[in-house]
XYZ file of C-alpha atoms in Angstrom:
568
model
C 15.668 -14.951 -4.081
C 17.601 -17.660 -2.234
C 17.682 -19.884 -5.303
C 18.891 -17.008 -7.470
C 21.688 -16.180 -5.037
C 22.688 -19.834 -4.785
C 22.878 -20.225 -8.561
C 24.934 -17.028 -8.838
C 27.527 -18.374 -6.372
C 26.707 -16.354 -3.282
C 28.980 -18.560 -1.169
C 31.981 -17.051 -2.936
C 31.256 -13.723 -1.225
C 32.110 -15.213 2.178
C 35.241 -16.960 0.778
C 36.633 -14.188 -1.409
C 40.163 -14.251 -0.053
C 40.233 -18.072 -0.101
C 39.730 -18.018 -3.857
C 42.697 -15.772 -4.542
C 45.791 -17.515 -5.874
C 48.711 -17.494 -3.483
C 46.580 -16.384 -0.559
C 47.877 -17.393 2.868
C 44.350 -18.264 4.048
C 43.725 -20.973 1.444
C 45.249 -23.682 3.616
C 43.008 -22.836 6.613
C 39.837 -24.171 4.963
C 39.197 -27.712 6.269
C 38.473 -30.446 3.777
C 35.034 -32.041 3.442
C 36.309 -35.413 4.624
C 38.200 -34.007 7.579
C 37.271 -35.317 10.975
C 38.501 -32.465 13.158
C 35.300 -30.944 14.476
C 37.039 -28.050 16.223
C 38.691 -26.923 12.989
C 35.378 -26.885 11.143
C 33.695 -25.002 13.967
C 36.387 -22.305 14.078
C 36.336 -21.984 10.285
C 32.553 -21.533 10.173
C 32.747 -18.922 12.933
C 35.500 -17.028 11.111
C 33.629 -17.223 7.807
C 30.073 -16.283 8.765
C 30.395 -14.476 12.102
C 33.759 -12.707 11.969
C 33.639 -12.183 8.153
C 37.384 -12.735 7.836
C 37.356 -13.875 4.211
C 35.116 -11.263 2.533
C 36.328 -8.472 0.253
C 37.159 -5.604 2.571
C 36.257 -2.037 1.550
C 38.749 0.801 1.421
C 37.577 3.024 4.262
C 39.580 6.011 2.982
C 38.044 6.012 -0.516
C 34.699 4.274 -0.060
C 33.596 4.173 3.568
C 30.010 3.683 4.637
C 28.712 6.474 2.375
C 30.457 5.042 -0.670
C 29.098 1.533 -0.108
C 25.616 2.955 0.467
C 25.791 4.895 -2.812
C 26.828 1.718 -4.648
C 23.882 -0.130 -3.094
C 21.559 2.674 -4.190
C 22.860 2.369 -7.758
C 22.581 -1.448 -7.789
C 18.963 -1.394 -6.572
C 17.579 -0.707 -10.054
C 19.364 -3.723 -11.580
C 18.482 -7.437 -11.209
C 21.989 -8.197 -9.901
C 21.148 -9.305 -6.355
C 24.613 -10.816 -5.914
C 26.183 -7.349 -6.016
C 23.742 -6.111 -3.388
C 24.533 -9.103 -1.165
C 28.260 -8.381 -1.496
C 27.677 -4.737 -0.517
C 25.639 -5.855 2.508
C 28.521 -8.101 3.587
C 30.775 -5.027 3.412
C 28.524 -3.075 5.772
C 26.108 -1.246 3.465
C 23.120 0.353 5.176
C 19.779 -0.888 3.731
C 18.208 2.423 4.815
C 20.869 4.593 3.130
C 19.294 7.912 2.098
C 20.590 9.481 -1.111
C 20.492 13.251 -0.555
C 20.571 14.082 -4.267
C 17.931 11.546 -5.356
C 16.014 12.002 -2.068
C 15.104 8.322 -1.698
C 16.452 4.991 -0.431
C 17.440 1.763 -2.228
C 14.068 0.145 -1.475
C 12.264 3.016 -3.228
C 14.497 2.555 -6.286
C 13.907 -1.210 -6.375
C 10.142 -0.738 -5.989
C 9.988 1.855 -8.754
C 12.099 -0.354 -11.061
C 10.050 -3.485 -10.326
C 13.002 -5.453 -8.894
C 11.174 -7.909 -6.649
C 14.260 -9.919 -5.666
C 16.183 -6.775 -4.742
C 13.280 -5.538 -2.606
C 13.055 -8.898 -0.833
C 16.801 -8.862 -0.123
C 16.608 -5.308 1.261
C 13.733 -6.269 3.565
C 15.661 -9.297 4.835
C 18.571 -7.006 5.751
C 16.286 -4.591 7.619
C 15.066 -2.011 5.103
C 12.282 0.135 6.526
C 9.111 -0.420 4.478
C 7.322 2.610 5.933
C 10.002 5.196 5.142
C 8.995 7.924 2.686
C 11.079 9.503 -0.051
C 11.453 13.203 -0.788
C 8.006 13.348 -2.394
C 6.338 11.664 0.605
C 5.802 8.240 -1.010
C 6.448 4.836 0.547
C 8.027 1.986 -1.465
C 4.575 0.411 -1.774
C 3.192 3.595 -3.334
C 6.195 3.880 -5.685
C 5.642 0.327 -6.949
C 1.904 0.893 -7.372
C 2.383 4.117 -9.356
C 4.965 2.431 -11.595
C 2.479 -0.335 -12.417
C 4.223 -3.121 -10.465
C 1.097 -4.278 -8.640
C 2.480 -7.686 -7.652
C 5.487 -6.061 -5.984
C 3.213 -3.537 -4.264
C 1.163 -6.395 -2.786
C 4.345 -8.153 -1.667
C 5.503 -4.998 0.104
C 2.113 -4.679 1.798
C 2.311 -8.287 2.977
C 5.809 -7.666 4.335
C 4.557 -4.587 6.159
C 1.917 -6.626 8.011
C 3.961 -9.809 8.295
C 4.203 -9.800 12.087
C 0.476 -9.263 12.879
C -0.405 -11.783 10.140
C 1.942 -14.304 11.710
C 0.410 -13.830 15.151
C -3.110 -14.071 13.708
C -2.172 -17.299 11.963
C -0.975 -18.732 15.276
C -4.276 -17.837 16.941
C -6.765 -18.811 14.234
C -4.721 -21.279 12.153
C -5.291 -19.159 9.067
C -3.663 -16.069 7.618
C -5.685 -12.910 6.928
C -5.802 -11.634 3.371
C -4.252 -8.433 2.134
C -7.606 -6.642 2.141
C -8.707 -7.490 5.692
C -5.694 -6.824 7.878
C -6.490 -7.205 11.593
C -10.082 -8.192 10.800
C -9.674 -11.614 12.371
C -9.380 -9.938 15.740
C -13.074 -9.022 15.473
C -14.127 -12.659 15.022
C -15.621 -14.863 17.722
C -13.129 -14.572 20.578
C -15.055 -17.011 22.729
C -13.536 -19.853 20.720
C -10.235 -18.987 22.378
C -11.739 -18.541 25.848
C -10.659 -14.917 25.665
C -11.206 -12.849 28.762
C -10.463 -9.155 28.428
C -8.039 -7.756 30.993
C -8.418 -3.975 31.041
C -5.483 -3.501 33.385
C -3.102 -5.319 31.047
C -4.455 -3.412 28.031
C -3.919 -0.126 29.824
C -0.297 -1.090 30.465
C 0.152 -1.928 26.779
C -1.198 1.484 25.805
C 1.365 3.143 28.066
C 4.277 1.501 26.231
C 6.197 3.536 23.699
C 6.440 2.313 20.114
C 9.986 1.055 20.676
C 9.050 -0.886 23.816
C 6.045 -2.414 22.066
C 8.291 -3.473 19.167
C 10.654 -5.259 21.534
C 7.767 -7.022 23.261
C 6.310 -8.167 19.916
C 9.709 -9.484 18.824
C 9.936 -11.640 21.926
C 6.321 -12.819 21.539
C 7.112 -13.702 17.912
C 10.055 -15.864 19.063
C 7.869 -17.497 21.716
C 5.298 -18.352 19.016
C 8.032 -20.102 17.012
C 9.139 -22.038 20.093
C 5.622 -23.188 20.926
C 4.891 -24.220 17.337
C 8.131 -26.193 17.189
C 7.251 -27.878 20.477
C 3.751 -28.773 19.213
C 5.172 -30.175 15.969
C 7.590 -32.376 17.921
C 4.778 -33.721 20.101
C 2.597 -34.478 17.042
C 5.392 -36.349 15.281
C 6.207 -38.318 18.432
C 2.554 -39.272 18.928
C 2.417 -40.627 15.360
C 5.131 -43.119 16.182
C 8.049 -41.246 14.663
C 10.398 -42.079 17.497
C 13.388 -40.796 15.580
C 12.051 -37.239 16.025
C 13.474 -35.704 19.157
C 10.957 -34.028 21.444
C 11.631 -30.332 22.042
C 11.615 -30.221 25.823
C 12.792 -26.603 26.229
C 10.160 -24.912 28.442
C 11.233 -21.377 27.516
C 13.329 -19.413 25.042
C 17.087 -19.937 25.271
C 19.371 -17.138 26.372
C 20.267 -14.769 23.549
C 23.896 -13.614 23.946
C 23.250 -10.290 22.192
C 20.494 -9.252 24.623
C 20.734 -7.975 28.161
C 20.074 -10.079 31.239
C 16.788 -8.328 32.073
C 15.428 -8.875 28.583
C 16.449 -12.543 28.537
C 14.620 -13.005 31.820
C 11.534 -11.381 30.328
C 11.695 -13.630 27.262
C 11.877 -16.725 29.443
C 8.968 -15.416 31.501
C 6.716 -15.769 28.443
C 7.124 -19.546 28.642
C 5.379 -19.606 32.020
C 2.106 -18.309 30.558
C -0.577 -20.874 29.803
C -2.079 -21.149 26.332
C -5.126 -19.112 27.380
C -3.027 -16.392 28.927
C -0.610 -16.301 25.986
C -3.480 -16.119 23.474
C -5.092 -13.288 25.421
C -1.783 -11.443 25.392
C -1.474 -11.829 21.604
C -5.045 -10.579 21.081
C -4.373 -7.519 23.225
C -1.169 -6.859 21.270
C -2.997 -7.138 17.935
C -5.692 -4.747 19.101
C -3.064 -2.278 20.295
C -1.204 -2.584 16.980
C -4.423 -1.891 15.110
C -5.129 1.161 17.251
C -1.690 2.644 16.616
C -1.719 1.740 12.930
C -5.070 3.475 12.476
C -3.714 6.609 14.137
C -0.608 6.510 11.879
C 1.575 6.454 14.982
C 2.831 2.901 14.694
C 6.491 2.704 13.703
C 7.779 -0.330 11.716
C 8.171 -3.571 13.623
C 11.358 -4.665 11.894
C 13.521 -1.775 13.011
C 14.419 -0.978 16.592
C 15.304 2.505 17.668
C 18.924 2.511 18.852
C 18.356 5.169 21.475
C 16.320 2.743 23.615
C 18.636 0.689 25.781
C 18.080 -3.025 26.385
C 18.712 -2.406 30.065
C 15.342 -0.694 30.500
C 12.787 -2.892 32.285
C 9.972 -3.985 30.019
C 8.268 -7.138 31.267
C 7.747 -6.104 34.874
C 4.755 -4.061 33.739
C 3.274 -6.156 30.923
C 4.241 -9.809 31.299
C 3.742 -10.719 34.923
C 2.024 -13.958 35.920
C -1.117 -12.171 37.092
C -1.619 -9.867 34.104
C -3.086 -12.603 31.878
C -4.410 -14.955 34.551
C -7.731 -16.519 33.487
C -10.757 -16.030 35.717
C -14.117 -17.709 35.214
C -16.148 -14.956 36.834
C -15.564 -11.345 37.702
C -16.590 -10.424 41.196
C -19.194 -7.653 41.554
C -16.746 -5.627 43.638
C -14.362 -5.312 40.649
C -16.947 -4.313 38.053
C -16.765 -0.565 38.863
C -12.963 -0.709 38.608
C -13.148 -2.335 35.186
C -15.647 0.211 33.921
C -13.422 3.013 35.183
C -10.440 1.480 33.389
C -12.411 1.272 30.141
C -13.278 4.976 30.384
C -9.760 6.141 31.269
C -8.675 6.621 27.670
C -11.810 8.666 26.845
C -11.244 10.900 29.863
C -7.619 11.424 28.873
C -8.662 12.475 25.362
C -11.250 14.861 26.794
C -8.666 16.422 29.103
C -6.274 16.892 26.173
C -8.981 18.659 24.192
C -9.758 20.925 27.129
C -6.090 21.822 27.572
C -5.757 22.600 23.872
C -8.898 24.732 23.979
C -7.617 26.668 26.997
C -4.277 27.240 25.295
C -5.983 28.494 22.133
C -8.207 30.850 24.128
C -5.175 32.245 25.968
C -3.446 32.865 22.643
C -6.508 34.685 21.300
C -6.665 36.895 24.412
C -2.973 37.722 24.122
C -3.327 38.673 20.457
C -6.340 40.862 21.235
C -4.336 42.663 23.932
C -1.472 43.267 21.516
C -3.880 44.614 18.871
C -5.396 46.996 21.453
C -1.894 48.165 22.436
C -0.976 48.795 18.803
C -4.182 50.758 18.248
C -3.429 52.933 21.290
C 0.124 53.491 20.044
C -1.078 54.570 16.603
C -3.608 56.934 18.148
C -0.892 58.447 20.340
C 1.413 58.935 17.352
C -1.343 60.645 15.363
C -2.032 62.983 18.266
C 1.675 63.703 18.739
C 2.103 64.429 15.039
C -0.776 66.884 15.103
C 0.673 68.661 18.154
C 4.089 68.911 16.524
C 2.610 70.457 13.397
C 0.821 73.051 15.537
C 4.045 73.760 17.413
C 5.946 74.307 14.168
C 3.324 76.741 12.943
C 3.527 78.660 16.222
C 7.341 78.746 16.033
C 7.292 80.097 12.485
C 4.806 82.779 13.472
C 7.000 83.708 16.425
C 10.083 83.972 14.185
C 8.293 86.247 11.751
C 7.227 88.440 14.656
C 10.812 88.795 15.910
C 12.064 89.620 12.434
C 9.398 92.300 11.997
C 10.198 93.948 15.320
C 13.939 93.975 14.595
C 14.698 93.414 18.231
C 15.626 90.365 20.257
C 18.462 88.312 21.448
C 20.618 85.707 19.750
C 19.478 82.098 19.745
C 20.585 80.503 22.997
C 22.406 77.230 23.279
C 19.739 74.573 23.864
C 21.166 71.675 25.792
C 18.917 68.787 24.867
C 20.734 66.130 26.825
C 18.349 63.637 28.366
C 15.476 64.977 26.265
C 13.879 62.944 23.502
C 13.400 64.764 20.191
C 9.758 64.871 19.272
C 10.303 65.848 15.640
C 9.558 62.855 13.387
C 11.818 62.108 10.452
C 8.924 62.304 8.016
C 8.373 65.990 8.961
C 11.980 67.014 8.367
C 12.675 69.084 5.265
C 16.238 68.805 3.978
C 15.965 72.189 2.241
C 15.849 73.912 5.630
C 19.465 72.940 6.362
C 20.790 75.137 3.530
C 18.963 78.303 4.496
C 21.578 79.480 6.993
C 24.651 78.424 5.020
C 23.641 79.525 1.499
C 25.820 82.648 1.644
C 22.938 85.033 0.959
C 22.054 87.837 3.347
C 18.322 87.917 2.845
C 17.002 88.621 6.338
C 13.510 87.432 5.488
C 14.640 83.781 5.371
C 15.041 83.220 9.052
C 14.580 85.524 11.985
C 17.186 83.757 14.098
C 19.739 84.013 11.300
C 19.264 87.780 11.004
C 19.811 88.136 14.734
C 23.069 86.212 14.479
C 24.279 88.264 11.537
C 23.555 91.603 13.216
C 25.486 90.368 16.240
C 28.445 89.026 14.258
C 29.198 92.292 12.412
C 29.722 94.041 15.736
C 32.063 91.485 17.270
C 35.820 91.159 17.161
C 38.122 88.253 17.998
C 36.398 85.897 20.487
C 37.850 84.996 23.837
C 39.643 81.667 24.191
C 37.352 80.562 27.033
C 34.246 81.108 24.857
C 35.797 79.118 22.018
C 36.619 76.195 24.337
C 33.150 76.155 25.867
C 31.345 76.175 22.533
C 33.664 73.728 20.783
C 33.134 71.310 23.666
C 29.388 71.611 23.003
C 29.961 70.787 19.312
C 32.168 67.808 20.196
C 29.546 66.567 22.613
C 26.850 66.650 19.923
C 29.141 64.922 17.421
C 29.788 62.189 19.990
C 26.029 61.666 20.418
C 25.660 61.247 16.655
C 28.583 58.817 16.548
C 26.983 56.733 19.317
C 23.755 56.585 17.322
C 25.714 55.516 14.220
C 27.370 52.667 16.106
C 24.021 51.564 17.562
C 22.342 51.692 14.137
C 19.461 53.806 15.497
C 18.499 55.711 12.338
C 15.515 57.410 14.002
C 17.793 59.611 16.160
C 20.010 60.856 13.304
C 17.832 63.878 12.429
C 17.519 65.113 16.058
C 21.291 64.659 16.521
C 21.987 66.621 13.333
C 19.669 69.398 14.537
C 21.509 69.602 17.864
C 24.833 69.735 16.011
C 23.484 72.630 13.885
C 22.509 74.567 17.010
C 25.925 73.947 18.625
C 27.763 74.995 15.442
C 25.612 78.132 15.239
C 26.619 78.944 18.823
C 30.272 78.490 17.896
C 30.225 80.505 14.667
C 28.261 83.307 16.316
C 31.306 84.450 18.297
C 33.507 84.790 15.187
C 33.427 87.760 12.800
C 32.076 86.735 9.415
C 32.773 89.805 7.281
C 34.508 88.290 5.441
C 33.902 84.760 6.884
C 36.905 82.664 7.841
C 37.665 79.563 5.733
C 37.292 77.209 8.734
C 33.964 78.804 9.649
C 32.736 78.429 6.064
C 33.839 74.772 5.960
C 32.204 74.141 9.335
C 28.901 75.524 8.075
C 29.038 73.593 4.797
C 29.675 70.277 6.541
C 26.863 70.973 8.990
C 24.428 71.601 6.153
C 25.532 68.486 4.304
C 25.232 66.447 7.519
C 21.610 67.543 7.954
C 20.806 66.625 4.359
C 22.319 63.142 4.677
C 20.607 62.485 8.031
C 17.252 63.505 6.580
C 17.737 61.309 3.503
C 18.937 58.128 5.263
C 15.560 56.876 6.688
C 14.104 56.784 3.166
C 17.015 54.829 1.635
C 17.631 51.096 1.375
C 20.442 48.762 0.402
C 23.575 50.261 -1.129
C 22.099 53.780 -1.137
C 21.639 53.610 2.637
C 25.227 52.405 3.063
C 26.451 55.350 0.954
C 24.438 57.843 3.024
C 25.791 56.335 6.235
C 29.349 56.704 4.948
C 28.680 60.353 4.029
C 27.389 60.955 7.564
C 30.621 59.525 8.975
C 32.689 61.753 6.665
C 30.730 64.877 7.617
C 31.099 64.126 11.331
C 34.827 63.622 10.829
C 35.195 66.924 8.933
C 33.223 68.744 11.640
C 35.462 67.355 14.367
C 38.559 68.225 12.345
C 37.429 71.809 11.704
C 36.499 72.246 15.362
C 39.956 71.091 16.426
C 41.630 73.559 14.031
C 39.471 76.394 15.383
C 40.618 75.592 18.930
C 44.275 75.499 17.831
C 43.965 78.848 16.027
C 42.274 80.420 19.038
C 45.066 79.129 21.315
C 47.816 80.474 19.052
C 46.103 83.786 18.368
């Protein structure tokens, strides 16, 4: 990849504006033979650190999303120079294409572009990310038949543990036996297990463990460089300068607490440092087996560098070597080894208790529903019996020819016990059909016999009964606003009773036009209220609108009746 970029002229990306004719920055590039060291230093800083000479993107037209989309499109081509230019302009290697539902590394793996995949990994592409179909880049390459690229991606995924294993055992594990070297003879390294330190490692979050492994990785490089310098010096190569740095240098991009922790790694002896690496590898294997180990090459930004990390895992005593464990500490060590098993057992018990509580709650709800259904069945049966008794009573009154007019039944505060399913819409038309057949309803015949003997009603009676009608209309309107369809039929029934009370005091031979309109709207209101519970969608909306219109016409007719009674 590096050779390909070099042959393609990758250096021109960092000197784009210097190559333009007439550019004002051309003269700032120092010559090769120049002796001014400060000028060369400032130029290198401006070129590679400040990126002053690259091709800048148009933030209004392209932006981060536009550059990421270009990188996604270039991933399927062998043009790695274009991808490098997009990275210099701020492209995100983990850009997710919402339409294609994948990232540039998935595209490169599926297309077999090995150089592109290597460049993406160098710039921080996440190897473990999955696309929209749940496949990793390694799986995409394997399914497309690019087995060599799939193996390369697998090696990159386990690069850090392989590197640490190579430092310990002086050999690199193969692709088929990742972490297996940890099971080898640990006595060759004078390894002494420290359960307390391992327990602290297990308590670290994935992000904290990643940061610790990064610092251990840098410490491995420092120690290997120091060993190489000592070997060359011992062979008589006096021109090789001995690396005498006892710890990692200060990193300007890291916080003070983390730099102190990095330097603290240099104080560990070889035995202690090796034991720490072995514990880290075992912890990595445990998390990788449980599919809870996040990628090592990407840090989560929500974790601040200011958080203390090494006070709990990298102290001088955590990896101190002891030749013999005292008998007094053996019970403590055995308890520490069993702590993880006890924690798992407690989690299982908590989950079992939670599941049992859920089952008990569901059983209680089922029992409550069964009781409710039984109560409704009983109530329905009682209502049917009550209706039969009422009909028998009405027929008895009609046969006797004697009785009083139907009283006004104020049902305020009482809950109607007549279900919607038992309501017959045909019953609403019996009183207002215009026929005088007395056998239809005993109450109706009583009203009619009373109406033929009455004259003009008193104004006080009209006011009292129209107020009752208005009150019932208001109850229906409140139910309409609340959307409680189950109360529409009882409200319509109460309106019918109130209207019957009002029309009973007016002579109806011949009936007045307002009285006739009042009765017709009442009948239509009962029909619409009885039909609404069985309707859905647009039909229900139409029925609801008809109910509003009927209520409005009833209120309007009632108001006109009051005005006529006041004037007459």
